[in-house]
Amino acid sequence: MRFTPQSALLPRQPRITFRLMDAIFQQQTIRVALVGRNLADILPLLDQFPVQLVEETPDLVISHGGDGSLLGAERSYPGVPKFPIRDRRQNPKCPQHDEKAVLTKLFRGELRQTQLRKLSATTEDGEELRGINDIVLSRELATSAIRYRLWLDDVLYRSQIVADSLVVATPFGSTGYFQSITHGNIQTGIGLAFNNSMDLLGHTVVSEETRLTVQLLRGPAVLVADNDLHQIPLKTDDLLHIQVMPQKTPVYGIDVFRCYDCYHLRRDGVM
């Protein structure tokens, strides 16, 4: 079991790889699945590129919307390369990230590629949830906290934690629920946030090879992943196993998708 220093909580972008031209963009025609909201806004722009719109076996998935659209795209097309682009109706763009300009860079193979990690949570009954953002064990009743025991690589970490939830986040997903609890995000490893814990246990960061085992000491609780509507109900004494999956998902243009200038426009309500 290897712990990552708390200095890993830094408000920076995830690690990125750069390729001059991926094979996908050397094809004469690229099979693209388009998902998200307000798709009619982006369809005319795609007509200018060597794209064939498909619903099955795409080479690339373009999600049009926000973070939730990207998460949904990964559930629908797990492991297939993604390109997330924000919906202008709700997400104003800075001058550098006009849709046409960014799409042009994409199909020229000029956008950076990020390999996103994915978490898996399985129950003793074999039920599984997966997420590229986070896995959350949460209380089912708003009036009652949950109690759980936590092992890291089969080594007992805490014999009892009383809290509203346990949030297990990837570096990419740590800018969401994890950050709202810890007021920071991580660049490596797995982040564990103990939401509203009775003993003021805040968070810890462990290596991505760490295997987590959680025993629910007092329920009821629910297990959720990302923004998936599907929930797994859990009862007292149920066990969970959470780990990083070996497979990664390539995503193009994360630095554009999470541009700070664009974010400030959204935060300030500029449309």
PDB file of C-alpha atoms in Angstrom, residues 77-197:
ATOM      1  CA  TYR A  77     -19.310   3.693 -25.732  1.00  0.00           C
ATOM      2  CA  PRO A  78     -16.800   2.496 -23.110  1.00  0.00           C
ATOM      3  CA  GLY A  79     -13.164   2.819 -24.129  1.00  0.00           C
ATOM      4  CA  VAL A  80     -13.871   4.416 -27.514  1.00  0.00           C
ATOM      5  CA  PRO A  81     -11.893   7.663 -28.080  1.00  0.00           C
ATOM      6  CA  LYS A  82     -13.873  10.738 -27.029  1.00  0.00           C
ATOM      7  CA  PHE A  83     -13.931  14.401 -27.942  1.00  0.00           C
ATOM      8  CA  PRO A  84     -15.996  16.546 -25.545  1.00  0.00           C
ATOM      9  CA  ILE A  85     -17.157  19.951 -26.731  1.00  0.00           C
ATOM     10  CA  ARG A  86     -19.239  22.266 -24.618  1.00  0.00           C
ATOM     11  CA  ASP A  87     -22.704  23.388 -25.655  1.00  0.00           C
ATOM     12  CA  ARG A  88     -22.540  27.107 -26.422  1.00  0.00           C
ATOM     13  CA  ARG A  89     -26.122  27.682 -25.271  1.00  0.00           C
ATOM     14  CA  GLN A  90     -25.061  27.069 -21.672  1.00  0.00           C
ATOM     15  CA  ASN A  91     -21.282  27.347 -21.945  1.00  0.00           C
ATOM     16  CA  PRO A  92     -19.829  30.537 -23.465  1.00  0.00           C
ATOM     17  CA  LYS A  93     -16.472  30.143 -25.238  1.00  0.00           C
ATOM     18  CA  CYS A  94     -13.325  32.200 -25.051  1.00  0.00           C
ATOM     19  CA  PRO A  95     -12.012  33.570 -28.394  1.00  0.00           C
ATOM     20  CA  GLN A  96      -9.464  30.727 -28.763  1.00  0.00           C
ATOM     21  CA  HIS A  97     -12.066  27.967 -28.536  1.00  0.00           C
ATOM     22  CA  ASP A  98     -14.670  28.679 -31.154  1.00  0.00           C
ATOM     23  CA  GLU A  99     -16.348  25.398 -32.191  1.00  0.00           C
ATOM     24  CA  LYS A 100     -15.199  25.499 -35.810  1.00  0.00           C
ATOM     25  CA  ALA A 101     -11.590  26.252 -34.870  1.00  0.00           C
ATOM     26  CA  VAL A 102     -11.464  23.445 -32.302  1.00  0.00           C
ATOM     27  CA  LEU A 103     -13.094  20.925 -34.653  1.00  0.00           C
ATOM     28  CA  THR A 104     -10.567  21.846 -37.318  1.00  0.00           C
ATOM     29  CA  LYS A 105      -7.721  21.109 -34.912  1.00  0.00           C
ATOM     30  CA  LEU A 106      -9.383  17.839 -33.912  1.00  0.00           C
ATOM     31  CA  PHE A 107      -9.654  16.462 -37.424  1.00  0.00           C
ATOM     32  CA  ARG A 108      -6.142  17.638 -38.267  1.00  0.00           C
ATOM     33  CA  GLY A 109      -4.949  15.511 -35.359  1.00  0.00           C
ATOM     34  CA  GLU A 110      -3.601  18.552 -33.519  1.00  0.00           C
ATOM     35  CA  LEU A 111      -5.437  18.218 -30.209  1.00  0.00           C
ATOM     36  CA  ARG A 112      -3.739  16.686 -27.215  1.00  0.00           C
ATOM     37  CA  GLN A 113      -4.802  13.266 -26.028  1.00  0.00           C
ATOM     38  CA  THR A 114      -5.382  12.372 -22.382  1.00  0.00           C
ATOM     39  CA  GLN A 115      -5.687   8.789 -21.160  1.00  0.00           C
ATOM     40  CA  LEU A 116      -8.420   8.791 -18.516  1.00  0.00           C
ATOM     41  CA  ARG A 117      -8.493   6.223 -15.739  1.00  0.00           C
ATOM     42  CA  LYS A 118     -11.716   4.426 -14.832  1.00  0.00           C
ATOM     43  CA  LEU A 119     -12.863   3.104 -11.459  1.00  0.00           C
ATOM     44  CA  SER A 120     -14.711  -0.148 -10.876  1.00  0.00           C
ATOM     45  CA  ALA A 121     -16.835  -0.976  -7.818  1.00  0.00           C
ATOM     46  CA  THR A 122     -18.173  -4.504  -7.365  1.00  0.00           C
ATOM     47  CA  THR A 123     -20.338  -6.098  -4.706  1.00  0.00           C
ATOM     48  CA  GLU A 124     -20.062  -9.629  -3.354  1.00  0.00           C
ATOM     49  CA  ASP A 125     -23.078 -10.468  -5.536  1.00  0.00           C
ATOM     50  CA  GLY A 126     -21.151  -9.491  -8.656  1.00  0.00           C
ATOM     51  CA  GLU A 127     -22.955  -6.221  -9.374  1.00  0.00           C
ATOM     52  CA  GLU A 128     -20.627  -3.585 -10.800  1.00  0.00           C
ATOM     53  CA  LEU A 129     -20.564   0.138 -11.434  1.00  0.00           C
ATOM     54  CA  ARG A 130     -17.868   1.971 -13.384  1.00  0.00           C
ATOM     55  CA  GLY A 131     -16.958   5.635 -13.550  1.00  0.00           C
ATOM     56  CA  ILE A 132     -14.322   7.950 -14.982  1.00  0.00           C
ATOM     57  CA  ASN A 133     -15.192  10.610 -12.374  1.00  0.00           C
ATOM     58  CA  ASP A 134     -15.965   8.921  -9.096  1.00  0.00           C
ATOM     59  CA  ILE A 135     -17.592   6.128  -7.145  1.00  0.00           C
ATOM     60  CA  VAL A 136     -19.742   7.234  -4.203  1.00  0.00           C
ATOM     61  CA  LEU A 137     -21.023   5.209  -1.264  1.00  0.00           C
ATOM     62  CA  SER A 138     -23.786   7.372   0.197  1.00  0.00           C
ATOM     63  CA  ARG A 139     -26.390   7.214   2.899  1.00  0.00           C
ATOM     64  CA  GLU A 140     -29.853   6.313   1.644  1.00  0.00           C
ATOM     65  CA  LEU A 141     -31.673   8.165   4.429  1.00  0.00           C
ATOM     66  CA  ALA A 142     -31.079  11.891   4.705  1.00  0.00           C
ATOM     67  CA  THR A 143     -31.642  11.666   8.478  1.00  0.00           C
ATOM     68  CA  SER A 144     -29.033   8.999   9.220  1.00  0.00           C
ATOM     69  CA  ALA A 145     -25.279   8.743   8.612  1.00  0.00           C
ATOM     70  CA  ILE A 146     -23.683   5.492   7.488  1.00  0.00           C
ATOM     71  CA  ARG A 147     -20.920   3.554   9.249  1.00  0.00           C
ATOM     72  CA  TYR A 148     -18.304   1.659   7.296  1.00  0.00           C
ATOM     73  CA  ARG A 149     -14.949  -0.082   7.685  1.00  0.00           C
ATOM     74  CA  LEU A 150     -12.167   0.489   5.163  1.00  0.00           C
ATOM     75  CA  TRP A 151      -9.200  -1.617   4.091  1.00  0.00           C
ATOM     76  CA  LEU A 152      -6.445  -0.515   1.683  1.00  0.00           C
ATOM     77  CA  ASP A 153      -4.722  -3.487   0.011  1.00  0.00           C
ATOM     78  CA  ASP A 154      -6.170  -5.760   2.734  1.00  0.00           C
ATOM     79  CA  VAL A 155      -4.617  -3.586   5.466  1.00  0.00           C
ATOM     80  CA  LEU A 156      -7.177  -2.105   7.853  1.00  0.00           C
ATOM     81  CA  TYR A 157      -7.230   1.698   7.452  1.00  0.00           C
ATOM     82  CA  ARG A 158     -10.127   2.563   9.769  1.00  0.00           C
ATOM     83  CA  SER A 159     -12.209   0.143  11.825  1.00  0.00           C
ATOM     84  CA  GLN A 160     -15.169   2.514  11.737  1.00  0.00           C
ATOM     85  CA  ILE A 161     -15.939   5.695   9.845  1.00  0.00           C
ATOM     86  CA  VAL A 162     -19.184   7.541  10.509  1.00  0.00           C
ATOM     87  CA  ALA A 163     -20.011   9.886   7.645  1.00  0.00           C
ATOM     88  CA  ASP A 164     -22.596  10.900   5.078  1.00  0.00           C
ATOM     89  CA  SER A 165     -20.620   9.286   2.264  1.00  0.00           C
ATOM     90  CA  LEU A 166     -17.344   7.994   0.904  1.00  0.00           C
ATOM     91  CA  VAL A 167     -16.198   9.572  -2.367  1.00  0.00           C
ATOM     92  CA  VAL A 168     -13.536   7.734  -4.385  1.00  0.00           C
ATOM     93  CA  ALA A 169     -12.294   9.917  -7.244  1.00  0.00           C
ATOM     94  CA  THR A 170      -9.917   9.778 -10.195  1.00  0.00           C
ATOM     95  CA  PRO A 171      -7.697  12.793 -10.916  1.00  0.00           C
ATOM     96  CA  PHE A 172     -10.088  13.796 -13.724  1.00  0.00           C
ATOM     97  CA  GLY A 173     -13.143  13.427 -11.500  1.00  0.00           C
ATOM     98  CA  SER A 174     -11.561  15.056  -8.454  1.00  0.00           C
ATOM     99  CA  THR A 175     -12.610  18.510  -9.661  1.00  0.00           C
ATOM    100  CA  GLY A 176     -16.220  17.592  -8.838  1.00  0.00           C
ATOM    101  CA  TYR A 177     -17.699  16.171  -5.629  1.00  0.00           C
ATOM    102  CA  PHE A 178     -14.239  15.396  -4.204  1.00  0.00           C
ATOM    103  CA  GLN A 179     -13.154  19.027  -4.601  1.00  0.00           C
ATOM    104  CA  SER A 180     -16.348  20.331  -2.992  1.00  0.00           C
ATOM    105  CA  ILE A 181     -15.447  18.307   0.128  1.00  0.00           C
ATOM    106  CA  THR A 182     -11.663  18.780   0.236  1.00  0.00           C
ATOM    107  CA  HIS A 183     -11.317  22.194  -1.483  1.00  0.00           C
ATOM    108  CA  GLY A 184      -8.616  20.742  -3.722  1.00  0.00           C
ATOM    109  CA  ASN A 185      -8.109  18.176  -6.448  1.00  0.00           C
ATOM    110  CA  ILE A 186      -5.477  15.572  -7.236  1.00  0.00           C
ATOM    111  CA  GLN A 187      -3.087  14.971 -10.099  1.00  0.00           C
ATOM    112  CA  THR A 188      -2.217  11.342  -9.446  1.00  0.00           C
ATOM    113  CA  GLY A 189      -3.506   8.300  -7.591  1.00  0.00           C
ATOM    114  CA  ILE A 190      -6.979   7.854  -6.116  1.00  0.00           C
ATOM    115  CA  GLY A 191      -8.624  10.431  -3.884  1.00  0.00           C
ATOM    116  CA  LEU A 192     -10.758   9.358  -0.916  1.00  0.00           C
ATOM    117  CA  ALA A 193     -13.006  11.981   0.664  1.00  0.00           C
ATOM    118  CA  PHE A 194     -14.947  11.247   3.849  1.00  0.00           C
ATOM    119  CA  ASN A 195     -17.918  13.557   3.643  1.00  0.00           C
ATOM    120  CA  ASN A 196     -19.044  15.011   6.996  1.00  0.00           C
ATOM    121  CA  SER A 197     -17.191  12.374   9.015  1.00  0.00           C
TER     122      SER A 197
END
